[in-house]
Amino acid sequence: MVDARTILVKLEGVEKHFGAVRALDGVDLNIFAGECVGLVGHNGAGKSTLMNILTGTLATGAGTISISGSVEDRYSVSRALALGIRCVFQELSLCPNLSVAENTRINHPSLKGIGWQRKAAALIAQKLDEIFPGHSIDPSDIVGDLSIGRRQMVEVARAFTVTDAPLDLVILDEPTSSLDSHTAGQLLDFVRRFVGSGKSCILISHLLGEVLGNADRIVVMRDGKVVAADRAAVFDRDKLVTSMGGAAAREKVAAEAAKGTREIGPICVKARPARQRDDMQLVARSGEIIGLAGLAGNGQTDLLLAIFEAAGGSRSGIEVTAPLALVAGDRQSDGIFPQWSIARNIGIRSIERMVRGMLISSRREAELASRWQERIKIRTPDMNNNILSLSGGNQQKALFARALGSDARIILMDDPMRGVDIGTKLDVYDLIREEADSGRTFLWYTTETEELDNCDHVYVFHGGRIVANLSRDELTEEKVIQSSFDEAV
Ligand SMILES: Nc1ncnc2c1ncn2[C@@H]1O[C@H](COP(=O)(O)OP(=O)(O)OP(=O)(O)O)[C@@H](O)[C@H]1O
């Protein structure tokens, strides 16, 4: 049957190699006007590489790109922008030392002359209001001072602002990874309105419910190839997971395993948020997995960082009695060392064990890295490659390996599953349970409410304070949301 809709983008036989890695292996992809295409696949499947080709950031090794029926021979970033194609990359690209309005101006050279700042501020404020009503971002805020969730909101809103250049397709690569469920819902509603007006979106996400609920069509990638492409209605969660390469049955087993009971030991962390007015505090015992929940930016990360800073001693309102490691959520700013290899990035938290004499032993570093590559399935041909050669999700796995491979007894996790695929998440959940069984303690802030099922109990935050302590039996998404909207007493 011939599809009568207008084809906006047609990619045919696209290939891309990075040295020995075949990132794209003959990919065909059509995007029609007025549709939202969900793009899913395991970490390293080739999604970001394909999108980098579509935005002109990477050149193809082979294959053709046609936009609105014309084959593009000299495709580039500026050509893609001129054709109305924009992307919100997984690794955010805002300049941290500039304000929200100044960052907006970067994308809109036509905003010049006297009053450009005011015009840029109005442009971004209007788009933030439209997508995220009730947001508390001011165009004069310096981006580096914003939480990662707010930066993600600015980045998304900026991609949808229009001055003189056309806007036909917005690629959203993991756009909700740092947003709480309320804010993510606002964005997804906006995406539906956007495609309803005849424009197109590509939505890349590891949150399969998000893709199933909002995409018109779904394309599944696996090992550099498109392995399935059909109307969203044809898929369900199990079918998607199976097309991506397994783990459907394991999901149910993992959910059951999370309900098991484990022996817990003595208290190892007591922490009172700085703004707490009553006597509520976070108390963690060894062997516990504790969730930190609530709307993003309500003090969860602040408390984790305060606990991290108090390591090995005590400071006002915080007591910690064992070594700590932190899995950063904002991996670009706080997690990876971009100049170093994957192996060194993993070994750095265990440097005392790596040192022989005055030098770091490459053998010990390689042993640790190879053990964790296997355990957590980091996809790379060589752990001595630079960390930036890994896909986003695989970089995040290296940060887990750094923390779990260390001597830390308490692991602080700041929304740590950003960009991690479903199969790997299940492996990491298993790993966390195993490690908790052996007495390690986990403090786990997550913006994915489903993940809280893995926790023994959950502290809900609002306005910088703990407002509820929910046991596993009391835990439902409604309860968490209700508590996070309730004013702290
Ligand atoms: N600059 C690079 N140098 C070397 N290898 C690279 C580079 N960029 C990507 N790769 C490799 O290409 C493959 C595809 O990576 P890509 O980032 O496209 O995956 P992805 O599907 O977006 O993964 P994720 O879900 O983790 O973001 C991976 O094996 C990755 O390691």
Short mmCIF file of C-alpha atoms and ligand atoms in Angstrom, two decimals, residues 16-24 39-52 58 90-91 173-174 204-206 221 223-224 331 379-381 385-397 418-421, ligand 1:
data_model
loop_
_atom_site.label_atom_id
_atom_site.label_comp_id
_atom_site.label_asym_id
_atom_site.label_seq_id
_atom_site.Cartn_x
_atom_site.Cartn_y
_atom_site.Cartn_z
CA LYS A 16 28.88 4.81 9.95
CA HIS A 17 32.05 3.28 11.36
CA PHE A 18 34.18 4.49 14.25
CA GLY A 19 37.42 2.53 13.80
CA ALA A 20 36.48 -1.11 14.41
CA VAL A 21 32.98 -0.22 15.65
CA ARG A 22 30.20 -0.44 13.08
CA ALA A 23 27.79 2.05 14.66
CA LEU A 24 25.32 2.08 11.73
CA LEU A 39 13.19 5.57 18.43
CA VAL A 40 14.26 2.88 20.87
CA GLY A 41 17.17 0.47 21.22
CA HIS A 42 19.76 -0.75 23.69
CA ASN A 43 22.69 1.41 24.79
CA GLY A 44 25.06 1.62 21.85
CA ALA A 45 22.42 0.52 19.30
CA GLY A 46 23.26 3.57 17.15
CA LYS A 47 20.36 5.96 17.89
CA SER A 48 22.44 9.04 18.72
CA THR A 49 24.83 8.38 15.83
CA LEU A 50 21.88 8.23 13.43
CA MET A 51 20.51 11.48 14.83
CA ASN A 52 23.94 13.11 14.56
CA LEU A 58 28.44 13.60 11.59
CA GLN A 90 21.30 13.81 25.22
CA GLU A 91 24.39 15.64 26.45
CA ASP A 173 17.19 12.51 22.56
CA GLU A 174 16.19 11.37 26.07
CA ILE A 204 14.35 8.76 21.73
CA SER A 205 13.72 7.27 25.14
CA HIS A 206 14.50 4.29 27.30
CA MET A 221 17.31 -0.30 16.52
CA ASP A 223 23.41 -3.27 16.81
CA GLY A 224 23.39 -0.50 14.22
CA ARG A 331 27.69 12.86 34.14
CA ARG A 379 29.96 -2.10 25.19
CA THR A 380 33.40 -1.28 23.82
CA PRO A 381 36.12 -3.17 22.00
CA ASN A 385 39.55 3.83 24.64
CA ASN A 386 38.60 7.35 25.65
CA ILE A 387 35.45 7.50 27.79
CA LEU A 388 33.76 9.74 25.20
CA SER A 389 33.89 6.93 22.65
CA LEU A 390 31.12 5.24 24.67
CA SER A 391 27.43 5.86 24.04
CA GLY A 392 25.72 7.94 26.76
CA GLY A 393 24.22 4.95 28.56
CA ASN A 394 27.54 3.12 28.54
CA GLN A 395 29.27 6.16 30.06
CA GLN A 396 26.72 6.01 32.86
CA LYS A 397 27.53 2.32 33.37
CA ARG A 418 19.89 8.69 32.92
CA GLY A 419 20.01 7.16 29.46
CA VAL A 420 20.50 3.58 30.66
CA ASP A 421 18.59 1.00 28.63
N1 LIG B 1 32.92 9.34 18.75
C1 LIG B 1 32.91 8.00 18.82
N2 LIG B 1 34.05 7.29 18.77
C2 LIG B 1 34.04 5.94 18.82
N3 LIG B 1 32.92 5.19 18.93
C3 LIG B 1 31.76 5.85 18.98
C4 LIG B 1 31.67 7.28 18.94
N4 LIG B 1 30.37 7.65 19.02
C5 LIG B 1 29.66 6.50 19.12
N5 LIG B 1 30.48 5.43 19.09
C6 LIG B 1 30.08 4.03 19.17
O1 LIG B 1 29.01 3.82 18.24
C7 LIG B 1 28.05 2.93 18.78
C8 LIG B 1 26.68 3.57 18.74
O2 LIG B 1 26.65 4.61 19.71
P1 LIG B 1 25.39 5.58 19.91
O3 LIG B 1 25.83 6.68 20.83
O4 LIG B 1 24.86 5.95 18.59
O5 LIG B 1 24.37 4.60 20.65
P2 LIG B 1 22.93 4.93 21.27
O6 LIG B 1 21.98 3.96 20.68
O7 LIG B 1 22.63 6.37 21.12
O8 LIG B 1 23.19 4.56 22.80
P3 LIG B 1 22.61 5.22 24.17
O9 LIG B 1 21.24 4.66 24.34
O10 LIG B 1 23.55 4.71 25.21
O11 LIG B 1 22.67 6.71 24.01
C9 LIG B 1 28.53 2.57 20.19
O12 LIG B 1 29.21 1.33 20.12
C10 LIG B 1 29.50 3.68 20.54
O13 LIG B 1 30.50 3.22 21.44
#
